[in-house]
Amino acid sequence: MTRRTEWPVSATDHHTGPGQELAAGHMAESEDAYEPGAGPGRGTGSGAGFGEGAGRRTRSRTRSSGSPVEQARNICLRLLTGTPRTRKQLADALRKREIPDDAAEEVLSRFEDVGLIDDAAFAGAWVESRHHGRGLARRALVRELRTKGVDSTLIDEAVGQLDSEQEEATARELVARKLRSTRGLDRDKRLRRLAGMLARKGYGEGMALRVVRQALEEEGEDTEGLDEPF
């Protein structure tokens, strides 16, 4: 019968979200502390027939070979160091390294229990970062989160942070930054270039046209006839 492997988790692990870095020292400490089947006397020489040197040899063998569960755990810890990941991303990485499904499921579920995997927090942080950092609209953010395996319900909650007013304000900022580089081009070419930039970032056609038209009007461009789809 397969015994479920347990490992000690510090109090700080329970509050570590996927958007926070896991310190290298904490990683090393938690890896060293983990030894399947270890009792309260581990490392003290109190186990029957095991001296301090034998304990070191046992730990060395465990680290060099390791059970599938420990291998899965160490892979996940390395991947999570400094970079948040979704459960699907970690599951794909474990599958690629040929970790058995039952071992992968045990580790991934345990990491979710202690907050090291949190797809809801990941999605929220992703929306915040990619919208304000790259100017991506909700449609583009949904596509990106889907590729990372985030559940559709969590995606909806995350992109719900952005309302239409915020999205349009960001679109105007993007156009204002790009506008200068289009000066000297004819009006229709400016329209296509600016609207195309917004479309690549996930903005809808109606909003893109409205924002670009207003920006061109403010520069004195004749926008008559620009109500038609580009």
mmCIF file of N, CA, C and O in Angstrom, residues 4-10 14 73 87 104-117:
data_model
loop_
_atom_site.group_PDB
_atom_site.id
_atom_site.type_symbol
_atom_site.label_atom_id
_atom_site.label_comp_id
_atom_site.label_asym_id
_atom_site.label_seq_id
_atom_site.Cartn_x
_atom_site.Cartn_y
_atom_site.Cartn_z
ATOM 1 N N ARG A 4 1.061 7.876 2.061
ATOM 2 C CA ARG A 4 1.097 9.292 1.697
ATOM 3 C C ARG A 4 2.242 9.952 2.443
ATOM 4 O O ARG A 4 2.360 9.864 3.655
ATOM 5 N N THR A 5 3.081 10.586 1.702
ATOM 6 C CA THR A 5 4.263 11.220 2.288
ATOM 7 C C THR A 5 3.908 12.593 2.840
ATOM 8 O O THR A 5 3.208 13.366 2.189
ATOM 9 N N GLU A 6 4.353 12.888 4.011
ATOM 10 C CA GLU A 6 4.124 14.200 4.614
ATOM 11 C C GLU A 6 5.450 14.930 4.748
ATOM 12 O O GLU A 6 6.502 14.332 4.877
ATOM 13 N N TRP A 7 5.416 16.216 4.729
ATOM 14 C CA TRP A 7 6.619 16.999 4.978
ATOM 15 C C TRP A 7 6.247 18.185 5.852
ATOM 16 O O TRP A 7 5.136 18.666 5.826
ATOM 17 N N PRO A 8 7.204 18.677 6.624
ATOM 18 C CA PRO A 8 6.905 19.807 7.512
ATOM 19 C C PRO A 8 6.740 21.077 6.698
ATOM 20 O O PRO A 8 7.444 21.287 5.725
ATOM 21 N N VAL A 9 5.795 21.893 7.089
ATOM 22 C CA VAL A 9 5.577 23.172 6.443
ATOM 23 C C VAL A 9 5.635 24.251 7.506
ATOM 24 O O VAL A 9 4.942 24.169 8.508
ATOM 25 N N SER A 10 6.465 25.260 7.275
ATOM 26 C CA SER A 10 6.589 26.321 8.262
ATOM 27 C C SER A 10 5.379 27.226 8.203
ATOM 28 O O SER A 10 4.624 27.229 7.235
ATOM 29 N N HIS A 14 2.350 28.983 4.796
ATOM 30 C CA HIS A 14 0.900 29.104 4.661
ATOM 31 C C HIS A 14 0.508 30.456 4.118
ATOM 32 O O HIS A 14 -0.582 30.628 3.637
ATOM 33 N N ARG A 73 8.254 17.272 -5.567
ATOM 34 C CA ARG A 73 8.283 18.414 -4.657
ATOM 35 C C ARG A 73 9.452 19.340 -4.971
ATOM 36 O O ARG A 73 9.305 20.565 -5.053
ATOM 37 N N ARG A 87 -1.211 25.784 -11.442
ATOM 38 C CA ARG A 87 -1.167 24.338 -11.205
ATOM 39 C C ARG A 87 -0.921 23.584 -12.514
ATOM 40 O O ARG A 87 -0.163 22.618 -12.542
ATOM 41 N N ALA A 104 2.585 13.273 -8.598
ATOM 42 C CA ALA A 104 2.365 14.658 -9.002
ATOM 43 C C ALA A 104 1.104 15.218 -8.353
ATOM 44 O O ALA A 104 1.100 16.339 -7.830
ATOM 45 N N GLU A 105 0.028 14.428 -8.362
ATOM 46 C CA GLU A 105 -1.232 14.876 -7.771
ATOM 47 C C GLU A 105 -1.072 15.135 -6.278
ATOM 48 O O GLU A 105 -1.619 16.117 -5.746
ATOM 49 N N GLU A 106 -0.335 14.267 -5.587
ATOM 50 C CA GLU A 106 -0.136 14.452 -4.148
ATOM 51 C C GLU A 106 0.589 15.755 -3.847
ATOM 52 O O GLU A 106 0.190 16.531 -2.971
ATOM 53 N N VAL A 107 1.655 16.018 -4.586
ATOM 54 C CA VAL A 107 2.444 17.222 -4.334
ATOM 55 C C VAL A 107 1.667 18.480 -4.720
ATOM 56 O O VAL A 107 1.636 19.460 -3.971
ATOM 57 N N LEU A 108 1.032 18.466 -5.867
ATOM 58 C CA LEU A 108 0.287 19.642 -6.310
ATOM 59 C C LEU A 108 -0.858 19.967 -5.358
ATOM 60 O O LEU A 108 -1.096 21.145 -5.042
ATOM 61 N N SER A 109 -1.549 18.951 -4.873
ATOM 62 C CA SER A 109 -2.640 19.187 -3.919
ATOM 63 C C SER A 109 -2.104 19.745 -2.607
ATOM 64 O O SER A 109 -2.704 20.648 -2.005
ATOM 65 N N ARG A 110 -0.967 19.208 -2.166
ATOM 66 C CA ARG A 110 -0.362 19.704 -0.926
ATOM 67 C C ARG A 110 0.074 21.158 -1.072
ATOM 68 O O ARG A 110 -0.138 21.982 -0.176
ATOM 69 N N PHE A 111 0.654 21.493 -2.211
ATOM 70 C CA PHE A 111 1.091 22.870 -2.444
ATOM 71 C C PHE A 111 -0.104 23.821 -2.502
ATOM 72 O O PHE A 111 -0.007 24.969 -2.057
ATOM 73 N N GLU A 112 -1.224 23.351 -3.031
ATOM 74 C CA GLU A 112 -2.428 24.181 -3.012
ATOM 75 C C GLU A 112 -2.923 24.381 -1.586
ATOM 76 O O GLU A 112 -3.340 25.487 -1.206
ATOM 77 N N ASP A 113 -2.853 23.326 -0.782
ATOM 78 C CA ASP A 113 -3.322 23.408 0.608
ATOM 79 C C ASP A 113 -2.572 24.480 1.392
ATOM 80 O O ASP A 113 -3.160 25.168 2.236
ATOM 81 N N VAL A 114 -1.260 24.607 1.155
ATOM 82 C CA VAL A 114 -0.458 25.556 1.943
ATOM 83 C C VAL A 114 -0.283 26.896 1.233
ATOM 84 O O VAL A 114 0.407 27.781 1.726
ATOM 85 N N GLY A 115 -0.922 27.068 0.060
ATOM 86 C CA GLY A 115 -0.892 28.369 -0.614
ATOM 87 C C GLY A 115 0.270 28.604 -1.543
ATOM 88 O O GLY A 115 0.443 29.719 -2.041
ATOM 89 N N LEU A 116 1.090 27.591 -1.799
ATOM 90 C CA LEU A 116 2.193 27.771 -2.744
ATOM 91 C C LEU A 116 1.694 27.760 -4.185
ATOM 92 O O LEU A 116 2.365 28.279 -5.074
ATOM 93 N N ILE A 117 0.553 27.151 -4.412
ATOM 94 C CA ILE A 117 -0.137 27.237 -5.696
ATOM 95 C C ILE A 117 -1.488 27.891 -5.430
ATOM 96 O O ILE A 117 -2.251 27.429 -4.594
#
